Amino acid sequence: MRIKLIACKSLFRELSYLSALSDNAVDITWIRQGFHDTPERLRELLQEEINSVEAGTDLHTNHMNAAGTQSGIADDFDAIVLGYGLCSNAIIGLKAASHRLVIPRAHDCVTLFLGSKEKYADCFEKLPGCFWYSAGWMENTDMPGEVRDRRIRNYFQSEDYDEETIAYLMEEMGGLKNYSHLTYIPMPFIDKEKYRRQCMDTAQYYGWDYHEIPGDLTLLEALIRGDWDSERFLILEPGQTAAQSYDSRILCAK
C-alpha cells in the first residue's frame, strides 16, 4: 500500500519511527505545530495540501508519473491520511476529490499519544485542568514553564511595563489559571529523561500535581499500517466531507 500522510510535526518522532518500520510506502508532509490555535488557517492549509497532492503540484510529495517520462512515482496513493484529530474543529469541512481520506477519531493529539479515544476520555475525567506534555510538543512549541515565563517577563520589562501590569499580562496571556495538573506522556522507544525532569520542574514551579501516563503507539501504528476500522477511524470516500458527530464517534461523514 502507498499512503500519503499529512501530519502535525508534534508527532514527528512517533510517525517517523512507525513509517520506517512499515511495509507500506509512506510519503509524509509535515505541518509545523501550533496551527490548532488558528483552526481556520489550519483547515485552509490542510485542504491546500490535499488539493495539491491530488493535482500533483505540491513540492513535498513524490508525484505520480504514469507516463514514466520524468522523475516520479508511477503508483498513485491508496489513501491520504491525516496525523490530526478534530483539533479545535480544524478538520471539519475537509475532503478529497479522488482519494479516500482517513482521519483518526480523536479530539486532539493527546488521543493519538494515549492510543485511543477511550483512554483519552478516562484521563480527561480523572484529571480535569490538566496540561499535557510530550517530547514532540516540547521540541516543537514553546510550552509553559519557568524559562518561557522569564523570557516574557524580560520582554515586558524592556518595554517599561510596571510590575503590576506585567503580573496581570502574564496571568491573562498565559491562560493557565484553570490548570492544576501536569501530565508527561513518555512514548515507547522515544522517552527522554531530560523532558521528564523538565516536566517535573515545571509542575513544581506552577504548584501543579505531576503525573506520568505511558504513551501507546497503537492508534498511530494502525494509521500507518492501514488497519482502518470504522471504530477508530473516519474513512471518507472521494467527495465526502468531514463533520463533527457530537457523540463518542467524534467525527462523521457528510
Tab-separated table of C-alpha atoms in Angstrom:
chain	number	residue	atom	x	y	z
A	1	MET	CA	0.000	0.000	0.000
A	2	ARG	CA	1.168	3.549	-0.742
A	3	ILE	CA	-0.015	6.191	1.715
A	4	LYS	CA	0.181	9.965	1.701
A	5	LEU	CA	0.461	11.166	5.303
A	6	ILE	CA	-0.109	14.820	6.214
A	7	ALA	CA	0.723	15.264	9.890
A	8	CYS	CA	1.430	17.703	12.696
A	9	LYS	CA	5.128	17.967	13.443
A	10	SER	CA	4.457	17.254	17.131
A	11	LEU	CA	4.120	13.610	16.015
A	12	PHE	CA	7.404	13.628	14.097
A	13	ARG	CA	9.318	11.111	16.214
A	14	GLU	CA	6.468	8.618	16.587
A	15	LEU	CA	5.250	8.657	12.988
A	16	SER	CA	8.782	8.657	11.568
A	17	TYR	CA	9.610	5.590	13.651
A	18	LEU	CA	6.458	3.743	12.616
A	19	SER	CA	6.813	4.721	8.959
A	20	ALA	CA	10.395	3.455	8.869
A	21	LEU	CA	9.255	0.035	10.110
A	22	SER	CA	6.121	-0.190	7.967
A	23	ASP	CA	5.672	-2.479	4.971
A	24	ASN	CA	3.711	0.370	3.399
A	25	ALA	CA	5.342	3.172	1.450
A	26	VAL	CA	4.577	6.312	3.459
A	27	ASP	CA	5.112	9.724	1.893
A	28	ILE	CA	4.994	12.371	4.647
A	29	THR	CA	4.280	16.089	4.624
A	30	TRP	CA	4.863	17.783	7.998
A	31	ILE	CA	2.881	20.832	9.140
A	32	ARG	CA	4.503	22.858	11.893
A	33	GLN	CA	2.899	22.624	15.298
A	34	GLY	CA	0.729	25.435	16.644
A	35	PHE	CA	-1.852	25.969	13.925
A	36	HIS	CA	-4.566	24.485	16.184
A	37	ASP	CA	-4.540	27.947	17.797
A	38	THR	CA	-5.881	29.282	14.471
A	39	PRO	CA	-8.151	26.426	13.317
A	40	GLU	CA	-9.484	28.262	10.267
A	41	ARG	CA	-5.940	28.692	8.957
A	42	LEU	CA	-5.092	25.065	9.738
A	43	ARG	CA	-8.186	23.951	7.809
A	44	GLU	CA	-7.075	26.051	4.839
A	45	LEU	CA	-3.545	24.641	4.955
A	46	LEU	CA	-4.706	21.028	5.164
A	47	GLN	CA	-7.177	21.445	2.315
A	48	GLU	CA	-4.494	23.125	0.225
A	49	GLU	CA	-2.153	20.194	0.878
A	50	ILE	CA	-4.843	17.649	-0.017
A	51	ASN	CA	-5.700	19.537	-3.199
A	52	SER	CA	-2.077	19.868	-4.274
A	53	VAL	CA	-1.388	16.172	-3.637
A	54	GLU	CA	-4.301	15.233	-5.861
A	55	ALA	CA	-3.230	17.738	-8.522
A	56	GLY	CA	0.412	16.650	-8.336
A	57	THR	CA	1.545	20.236	-7.821
A	58	ASP	CA	2.879	20.337	-4.249
A	59	LEU	CA	6.616	20.445	-3.579
A	60	HIS	CA	6.675	17.821	-0.799
A	61	THR	CA	5.275	14.726	-2.464
A	62	ASN	CA	6.881	12.195	-4.774
A	63	HIS	CA	4.372	12.893	-7.525
A	64	MET	CA	2.612	10.284	-9.618
A	65	ASN	CA	4.062	9.901	-13.104
A	66	ALA	CA	2.111	7.341	-15.068
A	67	ALA	CA	3.782	8.221	-18.357
A	68	GLY	CA	7.223	7.399	-16.994
A	69	THR	CA	8.851	10.225	-18.942
A	70	GLN	CA	10.003	12.220	-15.918
A	71	SER	CA	11.383	11.523	-12.486
A	72	GLY	CA	8.482	10.420	-10.326
A	73	ILE	CA	6.398	7.566	-8.924
A	74	ALA	CA	4.133	5.559	-11.200
A	75	ASP	CA	1.752	4.315	-8.492
A	76	ASP	CA	-0.993	6.519	-7.103
A	77	PHE	CA	-1.754	6.725	-3.374
A	78	ASP	CA	-4.214	4.238	-1.921
A	79	ALA	CA	-5.309	6.894	0.567
A	80	ILE	CA	-4.470	10.261	2.066
A	81	VAL	CA	-4.283	10.013	5.862
A	82	LEU	CA	-4.082	12.779	8.441
A	83	GLY	CA	-1.964	12.834	11.579
A	84	TYR	CA	-4.525	15.074	13.266
A	85	GLY	CA	-7.618	14.793	15.413
A	86	LEU	CA	-10.557	17.181	15.493
A	87	CYS	CA	-8.065	19.862	16.614
A	88	SER	CA	-10.308	22.798	17.515
A	89	ASN	CA	-12.646	21.845	14.626
A	90	ALA	CA	-9.915	22.434	12.040
A	91	ILE	CA	-10.746	19.075	10.428
A	92	ILE	CA	-14.381	19.982	9.827
A	93	GLY	CA	-15.105	20.516	6.118
A	94	LEU	CA	-12.049	18.714	4.748
A	95	LYS	CA	-12.471	16.408	1.768
A	96	ALA	CA	-10.549	14.757	-1.041
A	97	ALA	CA	-11.837	14.682	-4.591
A	98	SER	CA	-10.315	11.435	-5.855
A	99	HIS	CA	-8.813	9.581	-2.859
A	100	ARG	CA	-10.029	8.065	0.365
A	101	LEU	CA	-9.308	10.428	3.253
A	102	VAL	CA	-8.599	8.736	6.600
A	103	ILE	CA	-8.751	10.635	9.915
A	104	PRO	CA	-8.333	9.229	13.450
A	105	ARG	CA	-11.367	9.600	15.683
A	106	ALA	CA	-9.687	11.895	18.170
A	107	HIS	CA	-10.380	15.263	19.763
A	108	ASP	CA	-6.708	16.231	19.574
A	109	CYS	CA	-3.243	14.724	19.544
A	110	VAL	CA	-3.467	13.712	23.223
A	111	THR	CA	-5.645	10.842	21.980
A	112	LEU	CA	-3.014	9.938	19.390
A	113	PHE	CA	-0.323	9.805	22.077
A	114	LEU	CA	-2.502	7.800	24.507
A	115	GLY	CA	-3.616	5.251	21.913
A	116	SER	CA	-7.407	5.523	21.928
A	117	LYS	CA	-10.290	7.924	22.381
A	118	GLU	CA	-11.498	5.763	25.287
A	119	LYS	CA	-8.200	6.213	27.159
A	120	TYR	CA	-8.379	9.938	26.483
A	121	ALA	CA	-11.937	10.165	27.865
A	122	ASP	CA	-10.931	8.272	31.008
A	123	CYS	CA	-7.904	10.525	31.626
A	124	PHE	CA	-9.902	13.674	30.900
A	125	GLU	CA	-12.429	12.676	33.560
A	126	LYS	CA	-9.812	11.756	36.171
A	127	LEU	CA	-7.519	14.753	35.559
A	128	PRO	CA	-9.560	17.908	34.939
A	129	GLY	CA	-7.460	21.016	34.452
A	130	CYS	CA	-4.508	19.070	33.082
A	131	PHE	CA	-1.735	20.401	30.837
A	132	TRP	CA	-0.209	17.616	28.728
A	133	TYR	CA	3.469	17.393	27.765
A	134	SER	CA	5.329	15.075	25.384
A	135	ALA	CA	8.720	15.109	23.683
A	136	GLY	CA	7.095	16.163	20.410
A	137	TRP	CA	5.302	19.129	21.945
A	138	MET	CA	8.359	20.243	23.884
A	139	GLU	CA	10.538	20.137	20.778
A	140	ASN	CA	8.074	21.934	18.528
A	141	THR	CA	6.304	24.538	20.631
A	142	ASP	CA	7.013	26.966	23.466
A	143	MET	CA	5.479	25.050	26.374
A	144	PRO	CA	4.607	26.781	29.667
A	145	GLY	CA	7.395	26.837	32.217
A	146	GLU	CA	9.874	28.967	34.120
A	147	VAL	CA	12.117	29.648	31.102
A	148	ARG	CA	9.214	30.862	28.985
A	149	ASP	CA	7.832	32.997	31.798
A	150	ARG	CA	11.245	34.579	32.382
A	151	ARG	CA	11.595	35.431	28.719
A	152	ILE	CA	8.116	37.003	28.601
A	153	ARG	CA	8.777	38.958	31.787
A	154	ASN	CA	12.103	40.247	30.433
A	155	TYR	CA	10.347	41.444	27.292
A	156	PHE	CA	7.710	43.367	29.235
A	157	GLN	CA	10.397	44.881	31.460
A	158	SER	CA	12.308	46.008	28.374
A	159	GLU	CA	9.120	47.785	27.263
A	160	ASP	CA	8.999	49.610	30.630
A	161	TYR	CA	5.816	47.991	31.960
A	162	ASP	CA	5.426	48.259	35.740
A	163	GLU	CA	5.395	45.053	37.811
A	164	GLU	CA	1.668	45.140	38.495
A	165	THR	CA	0.881	45.370	34.776
A	166	ILE	CA	3.404	42.639	33.986
A	167	ALA	CA	1.811	40.297	36.535
A	168	TYR	CA	-1.630	40.966	35.045
A	169	LEU	CA	-0.494	40.459	31.448
A	170	MET	CA	1.337	37.240	32.219
A	171	GLU	CA	-1.668	35.809	34.017
A	172	GLU	CA	-4.055	36.737	31.204
A	173	MET	CA	-1.763	35.763	28.322
A	174	GLY	CA	-0.604	32.533	29.928
A	175	GLY	CA	-4.105	31.119	30.115
A	176	LEU	CA	-3.085	28.808	32.952
A	177	LYS	CA	-5.494	29.867	35.692
A	178	ASN	CA	-7.671	26.777	35.350
A	179	TYR	CA	-4.838	24.224	35.369
A	180	SER	CA	-3.763	22.219	38.400
A	181	HIS	CA	-2.184	19.082	36.882
A	182	LEU	CA	0.747	18.406	34.567
A	183	THR	CA	0.965	15.034	32.840
A	184	TYR	CA	4.032	13.888	30.926
A	185	ILE	CA	3.469	11.178	28.294
A	186	PRO	CA	6.609	9.064	27.854
A	187	MET	CA	6.307	7.336	24.469
A	188	PRO	CA	7.661	3.834	23.764
A	189	PHE	CA	11.198	3.957	22.331
A	190	ILE	CA	11.105	7.768	22.348
A	191	ASP	CA	11.120	8.667	26.058
A	192	LYS	CA	13.653	11.365	27.004
A	193	GLU	CA	14.787	11.706	30.614
A	194	LYS	CA	15.612	15.387	30.141
A	195	TYR	CA	11.986	16.068	29.244
A	196	ARG	CA	10.705	14.143	32.267
A	197	ARG	CA	12.927	16.250	34.517
A	198	GLN	CA	11.794	19.443	32.798
A	199	CYS	CA	8.150	18.486	33.315
A	200	MET	CA	8.713	17.728	36.990
A	201	ASP	CA	10.422	21.096	37.433
A	202	THR	CA	7.574	22.862	35.625
A	203	ALA	CA	4.939	21.212	37.810
A	204	GLN	CA	6.831	22.295	40.912
A	205	TYR	CA	7.240	25.828	39.545
A	206	TYR	CA	3.481	26.251	38.990
A	207	GLY	CA	2.446	24.250	42.059
A	208	TRP	CA	0.690	21.639	39.914
A	209	ASP	CA	0.350	17.940	40.652
A	210	TYR	CA	2.731	15.905	38.487
A	211	HIS	CA	1.659	12.710	36.710
A	212	GLU	CA	3.007	10.315	34.117
A	213	ILE	CA	0.805	8.266	31.825
A	214	PRO	CA	2.706	5.946	29.452
A	215	GLY	CA	2.028	6.617	25.802
A	216	ASP	CA	0.625	3.981	23.469
A	217	LEU	CA	1.520	3.718	19.768
A	218	THR	CA	-1.480	1.502	18.947
A	219	LEU	CA	-3.591	4.120	17.188
A	220	LEU	CA	-0.691	5.668	15.263
A	221	GLU	CA	0.568	2.231	14.262
A	222	ALA	CA	-2.859	1.322	12.888
A	223	LEU	CA	-2.893	4.604	10.963
A	224	ILE	CA	0.413	3.789	9.267
A	225	ARG	CA	-0.341	0.088	8.803
A	226	GLY	CA	-3.652	0.785	7.052
A	227	ASP	CA	-5.711	-1.003	9.690
A	228	TRP	CA	-8.572	1.470	9.402
A	229	ASP	CA	-11.595	0.089	11.216
A	230	SER	CA	-14.583	2.398	11.497
A	231	GLU	CA	-14.460	2.365	15.313
A	232	ARG	CA	-11.098	4.155	15.400
A	233	PHE	CA	-11.024	5.982	12.064
A	234	LEU	CA	-13.266	8.065	9.867
A	235	ILE	CA	-12.833	6.820	6.309
A	236	LEU	CA	-14.161	9.339	3.802
A	237	GLU	CA	-14.809	8.220	0.264
A	238	PRO	CA	-13.906	10.676	-2.535
A	239	GLY	CA	-16.181	13.691	-2.353
A	240	GLN	CA	-17.350	13.091	1.237
A	241	THR	CA	-16.704	15.812	3.821
A	242	ALA	CA	-15.561	15.510	7.429
A	243	ALA	CA	-18.094	16.687	10.016
A	244	GLN	CA	-18.337	16.635	13.806
A	245	SER	CA	-20.638	13.896	15.124
A	246	TYR	CA	-21.221	15.389	18.626
A	247	ASP	CA	-21.091	11.915	20.165
A	248	SER	CA	-18.473	9.305	21.084
A	249	ARG	CA	-17.548	8.846	17.421
A	250	ILE	CA	-16.224	12.447	17.370
A	251	LEU	CA	-16.235	12.578	13.553
A	252	CYS	CA	-18.651	11.532	10.814
A	253	ALA	CA	-19.044	11.813	7.046
A	254	LYS	CA	-21.195	14.470	5.424
